[in-house]
Amino acid sequence: MAESDLAEPCREGSPRWGPQHAGARELAELYSPGKRLQEWISVMLCFLLMSFNFCNIIRYFSFEHTASIVLSIVAGIVTADFASGLVHWGADTWGSVELPIVGKAFIRPFREHHIDPTAITRHDFIETNGDNCMLTIIPLSCLAFKFISHSPDLIYKSYATDCFIFALAMFVTLTNQIHKWSHTYFGLPSWVVFLQDWHIILPRKHHRIHHVSPHETYFCITTGWLNYPLEKIGFWRRLEEIIHGVTGEKPRSDDLKWAQKVK
């Protein structure tokens, strides 16, 4: 399917997707100065904590625990991939932009992204990564407090767990940047293209599957490793059936509303 066919048609002759779509323009205008400030603070705190924790991870490294460290890091990456899918699925499928606080601040970007998938490529580093940085401040703060307050013996004993937490936090932090790269087809650094080609991070061709309307599969956007197995077992579909049965809410109804806006 061509990229121009990835969104629902709204009306004959009207823009089907992209920055000229009426819904995309309205959603972009909801990005506020207060939201921008929250993103700046989140990014600064997150990277300060990440730098401090990384220095301590290096400081306490020991070759005797190499196998457990590698396993912990891989587990952290896989967990981050699943977490990205869970958050992505939840925000894509449920809720509304009209919800107090969370609607305009956190659900809005997901609605905009389906109507204008290239909008993320026009977002700067702060707008792209601010929300994910906010999510990881608490675990990174807890890890930093542990390095400050615990004895070296205690830190050595829990080092593999600390590596898991750090890898999880780091890949959650980078998820939206990786997602942005999956929509960027020109000018990517060669090392990013290498990581995509070897499916170490989310590949561009792999992520296009999600953008086939009605956007109901392949939600994991960190590495995408879990997309195929979750799809094979119908994981997201079964969750939607359960929630629909309990609440009566229809999946992606708000998403469809914005896609059909023409003015």
PDB file of N, CA and C in Angstrom, residues 70-155:
ATOM      1  N   VAL A  70      24.634  -8.784  30.555  1.00  0.00           N
ATOM      2  CA  VAL A  70      24.107  -8.829  29.185  1.00  0.00           C
ATOM      3  C   VAL A  70      22.644  -9.256  29.193  1.00  0.00           C
ATOM      4  N   LEU A  71      22.325 -10.289  29.984  1.00  0.00           N
ATOM      5  CA  LEU A  71      20.944 -10.767  30.087  1.00  0.00           C
ATOM      6  C   LEU A  71      20.030  -9.672  30.632  1.00  0.00           C
ATOM      7  N   SER A  72      20.503  -8.940  31.617  1.00  0.00           N
ATOM      8  CA  SER A  72      19.706  -7.868  32.214  1.00  0.00           C
ATOM      9  C   SER A  72      19.448  -6.749  31.218  1.00  0.00           C
ATOM     10  N   ILE A  73      20.465  -6.416  30.424  1.00  0.00           N
ATOM     11  CA  ILE A  73      20.305  -5.349  29.439  1.00  0.00           C
ATOM     12  C   ILE A  73      19.312  -5.753  28.355  1.00  0.00           C
ATOM     13  N   VAL A  74      19.423  -6.991  27.863  1.00  0.00           N
ATOM     14  CA  VAL A  74      18.477  -7.478  26.847  1.00  0.00           C
ATOM     15  C   VAL A  74      17.057  -7.502  27.411  1.00  0.00           C
ATOM     16  N   ALA A  75      16.917  -7.967  28.664  1.00  0.00           N
ATOM     17  CA  ALA A  75      15.604  -7.979  29.302  1.00  0.00           C
ATOM     18  C   ALA A  75      15.040  -6.566  29.427  1.00  0.00           C
ATOM     19  N   GLY A  76      15.904  -5.598  29.737  1.00  0.00           N
ATOM     20  CA  GLY A  76      15.466  -4.207  29.826  1.00  0.00           C
ATOM     21  C   GLY A  76      14.978  -3.673  28.492  1.00  0.00           C
ATOM     22  N   ILE A  77      15.680  -4.030  27.406  1.00  0.00           N
ATOM     23  CA  ILE A  77      15.288  -3.576  26.072  1.00  0.00           C
ATOM     24  C   ILE A  77      13.949  -4.195  25.664  1.00  0.00           C
ATOM     25  N   VAL A  78      13.777  -5.496  25.919  1.00  0.00           N
ATOM     26  CA  VAL A  78      12.525  -6.175  25.572  1.00  0.00           C
ATOM     27  C   VAL A  78      11.366  -5.595  26.382  1.00  0.00           C
ATOM     28  N   THR A  79      11.602  -5.338  27.661  1.00  0.00           N
ATOM     29  CA  THR A  79      10.560  -4.747  28.501  1.00  0.00           C
ATOM     30  C   THR A  79      10.189  -3.355  28.005  1.00  0.00           C
ATOM     31  N   ALA A  80      11.193  -2.577  27.588  1.00  0.00           N
ATOM     32  CA  ALA A  80      10.926  -1.247  27.035  1.00  0.00           C
ATOM     33  C   ALA A  80      10.095  -1.349  25.760  1.00  0.00           C
ATOM     34  N   ASP A  81      10.372  -2.344  24.927  1.00  0.00           N
ATOM     35  CA  ASP A  81       9.608  -2.530  23.700  1.00  0.00           C
ATOM     36  C   ASP A  81       8.153  -2.842  24.017  1.00  0.00           C
ATOM     37  N   PHE A  82       7.937  -3.728  25.013  1.00  0.00           N
ATOM     38  CA  PHE A  82       6.561  -4.051  25.402  1.00  0.00           C
ATOM     39  C   PHE A  82       5.867  -2.829  26.002  1.00  0.00           C
ATOM     40  N   ALA A  83       6.579  -2.086  26.839  1.00  0.00           N
ATOM     41  CA  ALA A  83       6.002  -0.889  27.452  1.00  0.00           C
ATOM     42  C   ALA A  83       5.616   0.135  26.386  1.00  0.00           C
ATOM     43  N   SER A  84       6.465   0.275  25.353  1.00  0.00           N
ATOM     44  CA  SER A  84       6.142   1.214  24.276  1.00  0.00           C
ATOM     45  C   SER A  84       4.873   0.781  23.557  1.00  0.00           C
ATOM     46  N   GLY A  85       4.715  -0.528  23.371  1.00  0.00           N
ATOM     47  CA  GLY A  85       3.509  -1.037  22.724  1.00  0.00           C
ATOM     48  C   GLY A  85       2.268  -0.813  23.567  1.00  0.00           C
ATOM     49  N   LEU A  86       2.393  -1.026  24.879  1.00  0.00           N
ATOM     50  CA  LEU A  86       1.251  -0.879  25.776  1.00  0.00           C
ATOM     51  C   LEU A  86       0.781   0.578  25.825  1.00  0.00           C
ATOM     52  N   VAL A  87       1.737   1.505  25.963  1.00  0.00           N
ATOM     53  CA  VAL A  87       1.387   2.928  25.999  1.00  0.00           C
ATOM     54  C   VAL A  87       0.837   3.378  24.645  1.00  0.00           C
ATOM     55  N   HIS A  88       1.492   2.964  23.579  1.00  0.00           N
ATOM     56  CA  HIS A  88       1.074   3.328  22.222  1.00  0.00           C
ATOM     57  C   HIS A  88      -0.328   2.800  21.935  1.00  0.00           C
ATOM     58  N   TRP A  89      -0.556   1.537  22.249  1.00  0.00           N
ATOM     59  CA  TRP A  89      -1.878   0.941  22.047  1.00  0.00           C
ATOM     60  C   TRP A  89      -2.938   1.671  22.867  1.00  0.00           C
ATOM     61  N   GLY A  90      -2.641   1.944  24.142  1.00  0.00           N
ATOM     62  CA  GLY A  90      -3.612   2.595  25.005  1.00  0.00           C
ATOM     63  C   GLY A  90      -3.998   3.977  24.507  1.00  0.00           C
ATOM     64  N   ALA A  91      -2.993   4.778  24.117  1.00  0.00           N
ATOM     65  CA  ALA A  91      -3.261   6.144  23.673  1.00  0.00           C
ATOM     66  C   ALA A  91      -3.885   6.180  22.278  1.00  0.00           C
ATOM     67  N   ASP A  92      -3.515   5.227  21.415  1.00  0.00           N
ATOM     68  CA  ASP A  92      -4.108   5.140  20.085  1.00  0.00           C
ATOM     69  C   ASP A  92      -5.569   4.706  20.144  1.00  0.00           C
ATOM     70  N   THR A  93      -5.871   3.807  21.058  1.00  0.00           N
ATOM     71  CA  THR A  93      -7.129   3.072  21.015  1.00  0.00           C
ATOM     72  C   THR A  93      -8.223   3.676  21.884  1.00  0.00           C
ATOM     73  N   TRP A  94      -7.832   4.268  23.006  1.00  0.00           N
ATOM     74  CA  TRP A  94      -8.813   4.737  23.985  1.00  0.00           C
ATOM     75  C   TRP A  94      -8.598   6.211  24.308  1.00  0.00           C
ATOM     76  N   GLY A  95      -9.562   6.798  24.972  1.00  0.00           N
ATOM     77  CA  GLY A  95      -9.433   8.176  25.418  1.00  0.00           C
ATOM     78  C   GLY A  95      -9.770   9.179  24.339  1.00  0.00           C
ATOM     79  N   SER A  96      -9.703  10.439  24.716  1.00  0.00           N
ATOM     80  CA  SER A  96     -10.096  11.520  23.821  1.00  0.00           C
ATOM     81  C   SER A  96      -9.223  12.734  24.066  1.00  0.00           C
ATOM     82  N   VAL A  97      -9.036  13.526  23.028  1.00  0.00           N
ATOM     83  CA  VAL A  97      -8.299  14.771  23.150  1.00  0.00           C
ATOM     84  C   VAL A  97      -9.015  15.726  24.109  1.00  0.00           C
ATOM     85  N   GLU A  98     -10.329  15.556  24.258  1.00  0.00           N
ATOM     86  CA  GLU A  98     -11.113  16.428  25.138  1.00  0.00           C
ATOM     87  C   GLU A  98     -10.972  16.092  26.623  1.00  0.00           C
ATOM     88  N   LEU A  99     -10.288  15.009  26.972  1.00  0.00           N
ATOM     89  CA  LEU A  99     -10.108  14.666  28.378  1.00  0.00           C
ATOM     90  C   LEU A  99      -9.323  15.763  29.104  1.00  0.00           C
ATOM     91  N   PRO A 100      -9.699  16.090  30.343  1.00  0.00           N
ATOM     92  CA  PRO A 100      -8.961  17.118  31.083  1.00  0.00           C
ATOM     93  C   PRO A 100      -7.490  16.750  31.250  1.00  0.00           C
ATOM     94  N   ILE A 101      -6.618  17.687  31.067  1.00  0.00           N
ATOM     95  CA  ILE A 101      -5.164  17.605  31.273  1.00  0.00           C
ATOM     96  C   ILE A 101      -4.501  16.614  30.314  1.00  0.00           C
ATOM     97  N   VAL A 102      -4.816  15.324  30.447  1.00  0.00           N
ATOM     98  CA  VAL A 102      -4.106  14.314  29.651  1.00  0.00           C
ATOM     99  C   VAL A 102      -4.484  14.353  28.179  1.00  0.00           C
ATOM    100  N   GLY A 103      -5.690  14.842  27.862  1.00  0.00           N
ATOM    101  CA  GLY A 103      -6.143  14.828  26.477  1.00  0.00           C
ATOM    102  C   GLY A 103      -5.254  15.642  25.557  1.00  0.00           C
ATOM    103  N   LYS A 104      -5.158  16.942  25.829  1.00  0.00           N
ATOM    104  CA  LYS A 104      -4.343  17.820  24.977  1.00  0.00           C
ATOM    105  C   LYS A 104      -2.853  17.574  25.167  1.00  0.00           C
ATOM    106  N   ALA A 105      -2.462  17.191  26.390  1.00  0.00           N
ATOM    107  CA  ALA A 105      -1.035  17.053  26.678  1.00  0.00           C
ATOM    108  C   ALA A 105      -0.452  15.758  26.139  1.00  0.00           C
ATOM    109  N   PHE A 106      -1.198  14.642  26.243  1.00  0.00           N
ATOM    110  CA  PHE A 106      -0.590  13.346  25.941  1.00  0.00           C
ATOM    111  C   PHE A 106      -1.307  12.537  24.853  1.00  0.00           C
ATOM    112  N   ILE A 107      -2.618  12.682  24.714  1.00  0.00           N
ATOM    113  CA  ILE A 107      -3.327  11.931  23.679  1.00  0.00           C
ATOM    114  C   ILE A 107      -3.260  12.664  22.338  1.00  0.00           C
ATOM    115  N   ARG A 108      -3.216  13.995  22.382  1.00  0.00           N
ATOM    116  CA  ARG A 108      -3.159  14.802  21.164  1.00  0.00           C
ATOM    117  C   ARG A 108      -2.073  14.362  20.177  1.00  0.00           C
ATOM    118  N   PRO A 109      -0.805  14.131  20.633  1.00  0.00           N
ATOM    119  CA  PRO A 109       0.228  13.753  19.653  1.00  0.00           C
ATOM    120  C   PRO A 109      -0.072  12.444  18.925  1.00  0.00           C
ATOM    121  N   PHE A 110      -0.765  11.519  19.582  1.00  0.00           N
ATOM    122  CA  PHE A 110      -1.091  10.252  18.937  1.00  0.00           C
ATOM    123  C   PHE A 110      -2.137  10.451  17.852  1.00  0.00           C
ATOM    124  N   ARG A 111      -3.114  11.322  18.099  1.00  0.00           N
ATOM    125  CA  ARG A 111      -4.125  11.595  17.077  1.00  0.00           C
ATOM    126  C   ARG A 111      -3.493  12.311  15.884  1.00  0.00           C
ATOM    127  N   GLU A 112      -2.626  13.280  16.181  1.00  0.00           N
ATOM    128  CA  GLU A 112      -1.948  14.015  15.107  1.00  0.00           C
ATOM    129  C   GLU A 112      -1.106  13.078  14.253  1.00  0.00           C
ATOM    130  N   HIS A 113      -0.452  12.120  14.899  1.00  0.00           N
ATOM    131  CA  HIS A 113       0.497  11.258  14.195  1.00  0.00           C
ATOM    132  C   HIS A 113      -0.167  10.380  13.151  1.00  0.00           C
ATOM    133  N   HIS A 114      -1.395   9.944  13.398  1.00  0.00           N
ATOM    134  CA  HIS A 114      -2.059   9.090  12.423  1.00  0.00           C
ATOM    135  C   HIS A 114      -2.553   9.874  11.209  1.00  0.00           C
ATOM    136  N   ILE A 115      -2.929  11.136  11.420  1.00  0.00           N
ATOM    137  CA  ILE A 115      -3.385  11.936  10.283  1.00  0.00           C
ATOM    138  C   ILE A 115      -2.195  12.524   9.532  1.00  0.00           C
ATOM    139  N   ASP A 116      -1.153  12.837  10.278  1.00  0.00           N
ATOM    140  CA  ASP A 116       0.053  13.439   9.677  1.00  0.00           C
ATOM    141  C   ASP A 116       1.289  12.689  10.197  1.00  0.00           C
ATOM    142  N   PRO A 117       1.576  11.500   9.647  1.00  0.00           N
ATOM    143  CA  PRO A 117       2.688  10.690  10.155  1.00  0.00           C
ATOM    144  C   PRO A 117       4.046  11.377  10.074  1.00  0.00           C
ATOM    145  N   THR A 118       4.196  12.345   9.173  1.00  0.00           N
ATOM    146  CA  THR A 118       5.487  13.023   9.047  1.00  0.00           C
ATOM    147  C   THR A 118       5.646  14.180  10.032  1.00  0.00           C
ATOM    148  N   ALA A 119       4.599  14.509  10.801  1.00  0.00           N
ATOM    149  CA  ALA A 119       4.688  15.627  11.748  1.00  0.00           C
ATOM    150  C   ALA A 119       5.824  15.401  12.740  1.00  0.00           C
ATOM    151  N   ILE A 120       6.019  14.159  13.158  1.00  0.00           N
ATOM    152  CA  ILE A 120       7.063  13.851  14.136  1.00  0.00           C
ATOM    153  C   ILE A 120       8.449  14.195  13.603  1.00  0.00           C
ATOM    154  N   THR A 121       8.624  14.146  12.296  1.00  0.00           N
ATOM    155  CA  THR A 121       9.934  14.467  11.715  1.00  0.00           C
ATOM    156  C   THR A 121      10.204  15.972  11.746  1.00  0.00           C
ATOM    157  N   ARG A 122       9.165  16.759  11.965  1.00  0.00           N
ATOM    158  CA  ARG A 122       9.324  18.219  12.063  1.00  0.00           C
ATOM    159  C   ARG A 122       9.397  18.690  13.507  1.00  0.00           C
ATOM    160  N   HIS A 123       9.248  17.766  14.455  1.00  0.00           N
ATOM    161  CA  HIS A 123       9.367  18.112  15.861  1.00  0.00           C
ATOM    162  C   HIS A 123      10.843  18.143  16.258  1.00  0.00           C
ATOM    163  N   ASP A 124      11.232  19.104  17.079  1.00  0.00           N
ATOM    164  CA  ASP A 124      12.613  19.152  17.529  1.00  0.00           C
ATOM    165  C   ASP A 124      12.852  18.128  18.644  1.00  0.00           C
ATOM    166  N   PHE A 125      14.066  18.098  19.154  1.00  0.00           N
ATOM    167  CA  PHE A 125      14.441  17.081  20.142  1.00  0.00           C
ATOM    168  C   PHE A 125      13.572  17.164  21.396  1.00  0.00           C
ATOM    169  N   ILE A 126      13.261  18.370  21.850  1.00  0.00           N
ATOM    170  CA  ILE A 126      12.486  18.557  23.077  1.00  0.00           C
ATOM    171  C   ILE A 126      11.071  18.032  22.905  1.00  0.00           C
ATOM    172  N   GLU A 127      10.400  18.439  21.842  1.00  0.00           N
ATOM    173  CA  GLU A 127       9.017  17.999  21.625  1.00  0.00           C
ATOM    174  C   GLU A 127       8.946  16.501  21.375  1.00  0.00           C
ATOM    175  N   THR A 128       9.949  15.971  20.687  1.00  0.00           N
ATOM    176  CA  THR A 128       9.955  14.541  20.392  1.00  0.00           C
ATOM    177  C   THR A 128      10.114  13.700  21.648  1.00  0.00           C
ATOM    178  N   ASN A 129      10.985  14.122  22.555  1.00  0.00           N
ATOM    179  CA  ASN A 129      11.387  13.252  23.660  1.00  0.00           C
ATOM    180  C   ASN A 129      10.910  13.682  25.049  1.00  0.00           C
ATOM    181  N   GLY A 130      10.241  14.824  25.150  1.00  0.00           N
ATOM    182  CA  GLY A 130       9.873  15.353  26.460  1.00  0.00           C
ATOM    183  C   GLY A 130       9.017  14.430  27.309  1.00  0.00           C
ATOM    184  N   ASP A 131       7.988  13.834  26.716  1.00  0.00           N
ATOM    185  CA  ASP A 131       7.077  12.987  27.497  1.00  0.00           C
ATOM    186  C   ASP A 131       7.758  11.714  27.980  1.00  0.00           C
ATOM    187  N   ASN A 132       8.555  11.100  27.127  1.00  0.00           N
ATOM    188  CA  ASN A 132       9.243   9.879  27.543  1.00  0.00           C
ATOM    189  C   ASN A 132      10.272  10.165  28.632  1.00  0.00           C
ATOM    190  N   CYS A 133      10.931  11.317  28.533  1.00  0.00           N
ATOM    191  CA  CYS A 133      11.865  11.704  29.588  1.00  0.00           C
ATOM    192  C   CYS A 133      11.140  11.863  30.922  1.00  0.00           C
ATOM    193  N   MET A 134       9.936  12.411  30.881  1.00  0.00           N
ATOM    194  CA  MET A 134       9.153  12.578  32.098  1.00  0.00           C
ATOM    195  C   MET A 134       8.845  11.222  32.743  1.00  0.00           C
ATOM    196  N   LEU A 135       8.546  10.220  31.921  1.00  0.00           N
ATOM    197  CA  LEU A 135       8.201   8.894  32.429  1.00  0.00           C
ATOM    198  C   LEU A 135       9.357   8.234  33.178  1.00  0.00           C
ATOM    199  N   THR A 136      10.595   8.541  32.785  1.00  0.00           N
ATOM    200  CA  THR A 136      11.742   7.827  33.353  1.00  0.00           C
ATOM    201  C   THR A 136      12.428   8.573  34.490  1.00  0.00           C
ATOM    202  N   ILE A 137      11.952   9.757  34.831  1.00  0.00           N
ATOM    203  CA  ILE A 137      12.587  10.519  35.909  1.00  0.00           C
ATOM    204  C   ILE A 137      12.522   9.772  37.241  1.00  0.00           C
ATOM    205  N   ILE A 138      11.380   9.168  37.560  1.00  0.00           N
ATOM    206  CA  ILE A 138      11.235   8.486  38.857  1.00  0.00           C
ATOM    207  C   ILE A 138      12.170   7.275  38.976  1.00  0.00           C
ATOM    208  N   PRO A 139      12.165   6.317  38.023  1.00  0.00           N
ATOM    209  CA  PRO A 139      13.103   5.194  38.168  1.00  0.00           C
ATOM    210  C   PRO A 139      14.566   5.620  38.148  1.00  0.00           C
ATOM    211  N   LEU A 140      14.906   6.618  37.338  1.00  0.00           N
ATOM    212  CA  LEU A 140      16.282   7.104  37.314  1.00  0.00           C
ATOM    213  C   LEU A 140      16.656   7.799  38.626  1.00  0.00           C
ATOM    214  N   SER A 141      15.702   8.484  39.239  1.00  0.00           N
ATOM    215  CA  SER A 141      15.945   9.123  40.534  1.00  0.00           C
ATOM    216  C   SER A 141      16.164   8.079  41.626  1.00  0.00           C
ATOM    217  N   CYS A 142      15.368   7.027  41.597  1.00  0.00           N
ATOM    218  CA  CYS A 142      15.525   5.943  42.580  1.00  0.00           C
ATOM    219  C   CYS A 142      16.884   5.270  42.423  1.00  0.00           C
ATOM    220  N   LEU A 143      17.290   5.065  41.179  1.00  0.00           N
ATOM    221  CA  LEU A 143      18.588   4.443  40.928  1.00  0.00           C
ATOM    222  C   LEU A 143      19.722   5.356  41.396  1.00  0.00           C
ATOM    223  N   ALA A 144      19.608   6.643  41.150  1.00  0.00           N
ATOM    224  CA  ALA A 144      20.628   7.600  41.580  1.00  0.00           C
ATOM    225  C   ALA A 144      20.722   7.640  43.108  1.00  0.00           C
ATOM    226  N   PHE A 145      19.576   7.619  43.785  1.00  0.00           N
ATOM    227  CA  PHE A 145      19.563   7.614  45.249  1.00  0.00           C
ATOM    228  C   PHE A 145      20.258   6.366  45.796  1.00  0.00           C
ATOM    229  N   LYS A 146      20.054   5.254  45.102  1.00  0.00           N
ATOM    230  CA  LYS A 146      20.697   4.006  45.521  1.00  0.00           C
ATOM    231  C   LYS A 146      22.213   4.118  45.414  1.00  0.00           C
ATOM    232  N   PHE A 147      22.707   4.678  44.322  1.00  0.00           N
ATOM    233  CA  PHE A 147      24.156   4.830  44.156  1.00  0.00           C
ATOM    234  C   PHE A 147      24.743   5.783  45.197  1.00  0.00           C
ATOM    235  N   ILE A 148      23.964   6.755  45.618  1.00  0.00           N
ATOM    236  CA  ILE A 148      24.441   7.729  46.609  1.00  0.00           C
ATOM    237  C   ILE A 148      24.432   7.149  48.018  1.00  0.00           C
ATOM    238  N   SER A 149      23.394   6.384  48.354  1.00  0.00           N
ATOM    239  CA  SER A 149      23.160   6.010  49.748  1.00  0.00           C
ATOM    240  C   SER A 149      23.603   4.598  50.123  1.00  0.00           C
ATOM    241  N   HIS A 150      23.715   3.692  49.137  1.00  0.00           N
ATOM    242  CA  HIS A 150      24.045   2.302  49.458  1.00  0.00           C
ATOM    243  C   HIS A 150      25.562   2.079  49.475  1.00  0.00           C
ATOM    244  N   SER A 151      25.955   1.083  50.219  1.00  0.00           N
ATOM    245  CA  SER A 151      27.371   0.718  50.279  1.00  0.00           C
ATOM    246  C   SER A 151      27.776  -0.003  48.995  1.00  0.00           C
ATOM    247  N   PRO A 152      29.079   0.001  48.665  1.00  0.00           N
ATOM    248  CA  PRO A 152      29.542  -0.720  47.464  1.00  0.00           C
ATOM    249  C   PRO A 152      29.146  -2.190  47.464  1.00  0.00           C
ATOM    250  N   ASP A 153      29.159  -2.838  48.627  1.00  0.00           N
ATOM    251  CA  ASP A 153      28.785  -4.261  48.690  1.00  0.00           C
ATOM    252  C   ASP A 153      27.346  -4.482  48.250  1.00  0.00           C
ATOM    253  N   LEU A 154      26.447  -3.633  48.701  1.00  0.00           N
ATOM    254  CA  LEU A 154      25.041  -3.760  48.317  1.00  0.00           C
ATOM    255  C   LEU A 154      24.843  -3.470  46.832  1.00  0.00           C
ATOM    256  N   ILE A 155      25.595  -2.509  46.332  1.00  0.00           N
ATOM    257  CA  ILE A 155      25.488  -2.172  44.913  1.00  0.00           C
ATOM    258  C   ILE A 155      25.990  -3.319  44.041  1.00  0.00           C
TER     259      ILE A 155
END
